[in-house]
Structure formats: structure tokens, C-alpha cells
Amino acid sequence: MARSKKRFIAGATCTECKAVDSLMLYSEHGIEHVECVECGFKMDEPKAQGSGSERTFDGVIGVFKPE
Ligand SMILES: [Zn+2]
């Protein structure tokens, strides 16, 4: 198999056409790209697709009132 490394991202949804399991991850020059095989939409940052929201709510801390 002389194919370039391409694999589909299971469960990923295309942000353009909303197709599921159509996003293909491939490496080019050491950089990972994502392309939708349905509409041809391309993304340069696959990591932005995941749920990577790491927000800390500082307001939560400090609610406790020592009695
Ligand atoms: Zn698409």
C-alpha cells in the first residue's frame, strides 16, 4: 500500500455540511490537516474540532463562608 496516511475521524461532524464521519485526517509535511470528503471543506487545526474548552470559573471559588 503506497497510499498516504489518511484516516477518518470517527464521530466527527463537518462544520460546513454537517456530515458525520466524513472528516478525513491526513498528514502533510508533518502537519495534520482535516478534510471533509463530502463538501471538500478543509481545516488546518483538527484539535479545534474537539471539545477542548477548558474554562475555569474563578467565581465559584470563594463562595464558601467559614462559620
Ligand atoms: Zn463537509
PDB file of C-alpha atoms and ligand atoms in Angstrom:
ATOM      1  CA  MET A   1       0.000   0.000   0.000  1.00  0.00           C
ATOM      2  CA  ALA A   2       1.725   3.152  -1.166  1.00  0.00           C
ATOM      3  CA  ARG A   3      -1.101   5.335  -0.033  1.00  0.00           C
ATOM      4  CA  SER A   4      -0.556   8.387   2.053  1.00  0.00           C
ATOM      5  CA  LYS A   5      -1.731   8.210   5.584  1.00  0.00           C
ATOM      6  CA  LYS A   6      -5.363   9.065   5.673  1.00  0.00           C
ATOM      7  CA  ARG A   7      -7.889   8.116   8.203  1.00  0.00           C
ATOM      8  CA  PHE A   8     -11.373   9.102   9.051  1.00  0.00           C
ATOM      9  CA  ILE A   9     -12.280  10.656  12.323  1.00  0.00           C
ATOM     10  CA  ALA A  10     -14.983   8.588  13.888  1.00  0.00           C
ATOM     11  CA  GLY A  11     -17.895  10.596  15.151  1.00  0.00           C
ATOM     12  CA  ALA A  12     -16.602  13.895  13.839  1.00  0.00           C
ATOM     13  CA  THR A  13     -19.061  16.244  12.221  1.00  0.00           C
ATOM     14  CA  CYS A  14     -18.228  18.578   9.390  1.00  0.00           C
ATOM     15  CA  THR A  15     -18.794  22.168  10.377  1.00  0.00           C
ATOM     16  CA  GLU A  16     -19.710  23.037   6.807  1.00  0.00           C
ATOM     17  CA  CYS A  17     -22.128  20.371   5.564  1.00  0.00           C
ATOM     18  CA  LYS A  18     -22.835  18.706   8.917  1.00  0.00           C
ATOM     19  CA  ALA A  19     -21.967  15.311   7.515  1.00  0.00           C
ATOM     20  CA  VAL A  20     -20.949  12.745  10.108  1.00  0.00           C
ATOM     21  CA  ASP A  21     -17.878  10.539   9.704  1.00  0.00           C
ATOM     22  CA  SER A  22     -16.879  12.412   6.576  1.00  0.00           C
ATOM     23  CA  LEU A  23     -13.866  14.139   8.048  1.00  0.00           C
ATOM     24  CA  MET A  24     -10.584  12.723   6.915  1.00  0.00           C
ATOM     25  CA  LEU A  25      -7.382  13.302   8.819  1.00  0.00           C
ATOM     26  CA  TYR A  26      -4.142  13.302   6.925  1.00  0.00           C
ATOM     27  CA  SER A  27      -0.596  14.410   7.450  1.00  0.00           C
ATOM     28  CA  GLU A  28       1.216  16.682   5.079  1.00  0.00           C
ATOM     29  CA  HIS A  29       4.747  17.869   5.743  1.00  0.00           C
ATOM     30  CA  GLY A  30       4.304  16.843   9.320  1.00  0.00           C
ATOM     31  CA  ILE A  31       1.242  18.988   9.743  1.00  0.00           C
ATOM     32  CA  GLU A  32      -2.123  17.443  10.327  1.00  0.00           C
ATOM     33  CA  HIS A  33      -4.984  18.534   8.165  1.00  0.00           C
ATOM     34  CA  VAL A  34      -8.640  17.666   8.149  1.00  0.00           C
ATOM     35  CA  GLU A  35     -10.698  17.499   5.032  1.00  0.00           C
ATOM     36  CA  CYS A  36     -14.336  16.720   4.544  1.00  0.00           C
ATOM     37  CA  VAL A  37     -14.846  14.224   1.732  1.00  0.00           C
ATOM     38  CA  GLU A  38     -18.434  15.321   1.312  1.00  0.00           C
ATOM     39  CA  CYS A  39     -18.009  19.010   0.616  1.00  0.00           C
ATOM     40  CA  GLY A  40     -14.249  19.402   0.428  1.00  0.00           C
ATOM     41  CA  PHE A  41     -14.085  21.670   3.445  1.00  0.00           C
ATOM     42  CA  LYS A  42     -10.614  21.861   4.911  1.00  0.00           C
ATOM     43  CA  MET A  43      -9.409  22.579   8.373  1.00  0.00           C
ATOM     44  CA  ASP A  44      -5.854  23.119   9.458  1.00  0.00           C
ATOM     45  CA  GLU A  45      -6.406  22.529  13.111  1.00  0.00           C
ATOM     46  CA  PRO A  46      -8.051  19.236  13.930  1.00  0.00           C
ATOM     47  CA  LYS A  47      -7.705  19.924  17.613  1.00  0.00           C
ATOM     48  CA  ALA A  48     -10.054  22.863  17.361  1.00  0.00           C
ATOM     49  CA  GLN A  49     -12.806  20.450  16.445  1.00  0.00           C
ATOM     50  CA  GLY A  50     -12.881  18.597  19.737  1.00  0.00           C
ATOM     51  CA  SER A  51     -14.421  19.740  22.953  1.00  0.00           C
ATOM     52  CA  GLY A  52     -11.379  21.486  24.242  1.00  0.00           C
ATOM     53  CA  SER A  53     -12.979  24.200  26.240  1.00  0.00           C
ATOM     54  CA  GLU A  54     -11.020  24.428  29.396  1.00  0.00           C
ATOM     55  CA  ARG A  55     -12.570  27.244  31.242  1.00  0.00           C
ATOM     56  CA  THR A  56     -12.115  27.728  34.884  1.00  0.00           C
ATOM     57  CA  PHE A  57     -14.660  29.620  36.786  1.00  0.00           C
ATOM     58  CA  ASP A  58     -12.824  31.565  39.378  1.00  0.00           C
ATOM     59  CA  GLY A  59     -16.060  32.892  40.737  1.00  0.00           C
ATOM     60  CA  VAL A  60     -17.012  29.500  42.109  1.00  0.00           C
ATOM     61  CA  ILE A  61     -14.120  29.530  44.492  1.00  0.00           C
ATOM     62  CA  GLY A  62     -14.774  31.825  47.363  1.00  0.00           C
ATOM     63  CA  VAL A  63     -18.468  31.090  47.728  1.00  0.00           C
ATOM     64  CA  PHE A  64     -17.900  29.169  50.902  1.00  0.00           C
ATOM     65  CA  LYS A  65     -18.307  31.207  54.002  1.00  0.00           C
ATOM     66  CA  PRO A  66     -16.483  29.829  57.006  1.00  0.00           C
ATOM     67  CA  GLU A  67     -18.715  29.982  60.035  1.00  0.00           C
TER      68      GLU A  67
HETATM   69 ZN    ZN B   1     -18.448  18.750   4.756  1.00  0.00          ZN
END
